[in-house]
Amino acid sequence: MTRSKLEPSKLNQVSIGGVFWRKRLETNRTVTLLVQLDQCKRTGRVDAFKLDWKPGDLNPPHEFWDSDVAKWIEASAYSLATHANATLEKQIDEAIDTIALGQQPDGYLNPHFTVVEPEKKWKNLKDGHELYCAGHLMEAAVAYFDATGKRKFLDIMARYADHINSRFGTQSGKVRGYCGHPEIELALMRLARATGNPQYGKLAAYFVNERGRRPSFFDEEMERNNRKATKDLTASDQAERHDYYQAHRPIVEQKNIDGHAVRALYLVAGSIDVAAAGGDRKLLAACKRLWRSAVERRMYITGAVGSRRAGEAFSVDYDLPNETAYAETCANIALMFVAHRLLQIEPRHEYADVIERALYNGILSGVSLSGDAFRYANPLTVHAEALGPSIRPHMSAKRQEWFGCACCPPNLARVLASLGQYVYSTSADTLFVHLYAEGEVKTVIAGVDVTLVQKTDYPWQPTVDFLVDVSTPTQFSIALRIPGWCEWAKLHVNGKPVQLSRITHEGYAIIARRWSKDDRISFLLPMPIQRIETHPASRNNAGKVAIQRGPIVYCLEQVDNGQHLHNLALPAGAKLSASFAPRLLGGVVVITGQGRRLPVDGWNGDLYRPANVKKDSPVKLTAVPYCVWGNRKVGEMVVWIRSDHKSGEQFDVACKL
Amino acid sequence: MTRSKLEPSKLNQVSIGGVFWRKRLETNRTVTLLVQLDQCKRTGRVDAFKLDWKPGDLNPPHEFWDSDVAKWIEASAYSLATHANATLEKQIDEAIDTIALGQQPDGYLNPHFTVVEPEKKWKNLKDGHELYCAGHLMEAAVAYFDATGKRKFLDIMARYADHINSRFGTQSGKVRGYCGHPEIELALMRLARATGNPQYGKLAAYFVNERGRRPSFFDEEMERNNRKATKDLTASDQAERHDYYQAHRPIVEQKNIDGHAVRALYLVAGSIDVAAAGGDRKLLAACKRLWRSAVERRMYITGAVGSRRAGEAFSVDYDLPNETAYAETCANIALMFVAHRLLQIEPRHEYADVIERALYNGILSGVSLSGDAFRYANPLTVHAEALGPSIRPHMSAKRQEWFGCACCPPNLARVLASLGQYVYSTSADTLFVHLYAEGEVKTVIAGVDVTLVQKTDYPWQPTVDFLVDVSTPTQFSIALRIPGWCEWAKLHVNGKPVQLSRITHEGYAIIARRWSKDDRISFLLPMPIQRIETHPASRNNAGKVAIQRGPIVYCLEQVDNGQHLHNLALPAGAKLSASFAPRLLGGVVVITGQGRRLPVDGWNGDLYRPANVKKDSPVKLTAVPYCVWGNRKVGEMVVWIRSDHKSGEQFDVACKL
């Protein structure tokens, strides 16, 4: 059985607040959504759907502008689901009215290929992004339908899906093509569910299964377009190019996750949906294999993936450079999408651990605390040279207001606006708590209304208290994830200790009982300050440690620690202390300790010298959460710190809070 | 006064042999020169001068093919100067006869712009390499004239120089242009000296002084060619592009050495020649400033320069990445050219130190022990991923037989064939010994024939013995360089100790006396094994040391130390031993010691874990000279090794040999 066992909570069932999230989510609703609509409008992305661009005009609609508008609508729809907002709803309706203007009589909907390059419509699936844009518009339509019940956009996209279905597939007369950028696969699965039309699910399965077959559709397409076919490139180039488009081999045959990280992970996400809906064990096994490839050998400690700038791609195993980490915000989000899907099929803490790792670190780092500046690449080291003027916006250490290729900002907006769905899931008899955050969920278990209230200052504080409200005493289970980073969790139910080892399954503490109103759970997740090391097959962090506390990965910033961060070391025996700084960076736990610093003076023009006199001196180190780096003066930053850890030593794991 | 005080010995005055050099130089003469002529012929580089290529033919003569043929002739001429070889001389004469076919009635000589793109002749100085090729042909002509006295090639190049002189300059009717790739400046200075025509020196001075003026000649040229002018690029791009061509500002105004490393250093070399000939103190001061910029802040420990792949360029201060080091063989050679010129003006050990550092490390690494494979980039770290199939030939860890852009192989050949000129210099009353190598020099000091014989196994052994032969007892000085790496040199003359501090000036021990036949000098340069550290403003080697003994920089190779070299550490207290391995890599001193290795097993699929159990274990480290890395099975390689050096500790400096 591969069908999903769990159902994520609906957004309108969940509320989230508290010291960590309240301000972040409010900023997403009240700042981020506004600036992004403004950017979409002012750059012409919305009006492009009016189809009034003519040859000779400036600013032709770009192939994948549609996806930015779509993600903004999707994010805004999620926001409406939790926070009614007549102004925002009107703005969405207006955008949808504009989008409707772009639809052709046959259902086709893509401004670029309607007015700029009509002769290339469906002629360059490899690079054209038509199906990719269609997918994002479908996701937006489903989200808006779910939030408001309004069908207009859903119907538009169903018509477009019908058009696509009439063109692509294995049946005679159809083109056996697929998109160079996966996305439509998971979108069609959502559309199938929202419309109840199983044909969209079949089309999604077609796109998943057709991909990577030989002879290569993309090679043939390039020949038709009089371009040098990928198969005519050298062996190594060919593999890379096909990897990039996820066209190197069928997903069921893939052993490692390769190629463009966002494309690879969107495809895996869609494939999991297809596998779950169709009971395709082989496909699901492939997706889990690719998951392991990503998280066991190709993921940064921040949950970021896609370490290679060239091709925005996964690199080989254990190649995790820090300075040149690409770690695109969208890729980190895509990893979270994959984890979320696998978690619903198989509730194992490892999936939720990665959601938490990515969310609190490599995803949140993508947006400023002010909500109006965004990061595309998420490096783990910024040295002085990377602060110079010649860095391209995508790789800039400073967050940017927008990008020419603006995929990341609205992707962040939709993740934050839909955070509720990642916190809880339900099965027939169990309410799962995957993430810890102040708030509550209202749901139905075993036919009974259940409300579960979380009281916590997580991730700053280790205690999470739950209050159960159930209309009538009912037998069901509450499953609490024990994070992978946590070694000594403690559980009390109604004040009585519960032995976790007896009730833990796949990293979830499953509390099965007859729950009554006002039942209380107290969950303690001790958060010692941890020094983390990397698998030694990776050359990038040899001799170094990262500081982590709970799910939060820390970094050193120049603004706190001066320049030349590479000269700082954290001795193995150094005591580290955690304390909450309410006025710093929106309120964060800061970690301080005594490290060592090598001075840069006394060299008299030498560049090299015998290492026989070392004069490092004690220095206070101040580490802040990686997710908020670069919100003050942008400067050097490092996650991995040199350590002179020696054999068998133990550290202090002090945690003062 | 800026005129050169010193005159390098002529090649036919010097012989070099011994354990280190004999085989290397013999291989250069008997293998390298042959394979390079073969490559030049088989790729069409020689026959291109016949001008029989026609539009539609394959393999059109490339803009800078000429320079490869030129450098081969130059190298071969140096070889003839020390080792007569009728076959080689005939091959050179044939090549010169072919070159002569390419010369136009007006003196012009460039196959590409004669038959492939005649309409672009002198129209794209920025990228066309015409003057660059002319310069290399001039150097070759001078070298062949010096070696043989034959004037044919020299006359050809004088005619071409006259043609160039008629076209370029500040006089009305001339074009105020200069070449995108400096080289002709230093070549014209050599041609002026060989022909006795001062006009060529004036033209060289023009090219040096015109460069970098505003408005930019290259901007105007691009506008004439309907290309976007560099000045219309963004501010940061503009600086980079002008840097690349050494056209960003006049050399006298430059503070740091920037841009394409070979172009920058060839220009500095030519500028030193111009400054010395013309007594231009301001220009010489600028060259010395740029020298300091290079060696004090932008040079690898191997004497390699140009750390940035993009633009084959110098990076900012202290940016010395090891994995991605470009460190082009030609750039390292160019640094030696600059050092050699400054040394003749001002005999200071720092110049000869860099000649030695570059020669024994980052230059020699460019050619295989077999003499038929070459390196373009010279990285200081090769990790497993860099061994994959997709690395471009220029950056390959494996030496290559040839390159499309083949500047490095014949550059190596000419340096090795002309090694003698770097070993000794003379002034009116002093014989300078800059480098230590078995062999001898015959010269004239104070009007008297002097022969100085060196007996040494340097750089493997620390003792250098000299035997003086002089026709009649004569008062003059012998100046011996005390290498910068050497702290406790000891000197005996005719068995009597000499107090070095009393006779040392600028790092040279100046032994002034009335020298007689059979006088003996014994010079001891103790060679402890040194652990070297890098200036802490560089982030690249923080916490790491390199092993150096005498002038030789060491590395660890996978073939000796297993894979995952990044997991090896060299504890501060570890004893290191040196021993000569006569059958290894042509006979080298190997350094061994006990280090620590972190195991890669026991991770159970984790990529990150708390660093609380460290189980590194003792392991024997084997280091070999960097200059011979990659001559066995090509694999991982590191120069910089993690060290857990602690405050104030001293190391063992054992040296067993």
JSON list of C-alpha atoms in Angstrom, two decimals, chain B residues 29 89 126 157 300 416 474 545 590:
[
{"chain": "B", "resi": 29, "resn": "ARG", "atom": "CA", "xyz": [66.23, 19.01, -24.83]},
{"chain": "B", "resi": 89, "resn": "GLU", "atom": "CA", "xyz": [69.44, 23.73, -35.97]},
{"chain": "B", "resi": 126, "resn": "LYS", "atom": "CA", "xyz": [42.29, 44.41, -28.12]},
{"chain": "B", "resi": 157, "resn": "MET", "atom": "CA", "xyz": [61.68, 40.66, -37.44]},
{"chain": "B", "resi": 300, "resn": "TYR", "atom": "CA", "xyz": [50.71, 31.06, -3.71]},
{"chain": "B", "resi": 416, "resn": "LEU", "atom": "CA", "xyz": [64.27, 25.31, -18.77]},
{"chain": "B", "resi": 474, "resn": "THR", "atom": "CA", "xyz": [92.53, 39.31, -8.73]},
{"chain": "B", "resi": 545, "resn": "VAL", "atom": "CA", "xyz": [50.33, 24.37, 7.41]},
{"chain": "B", "resi": 590, "resn": "VAL", "atom": "CA", "xyz": [60.49, 12.39, 0.74]}
]
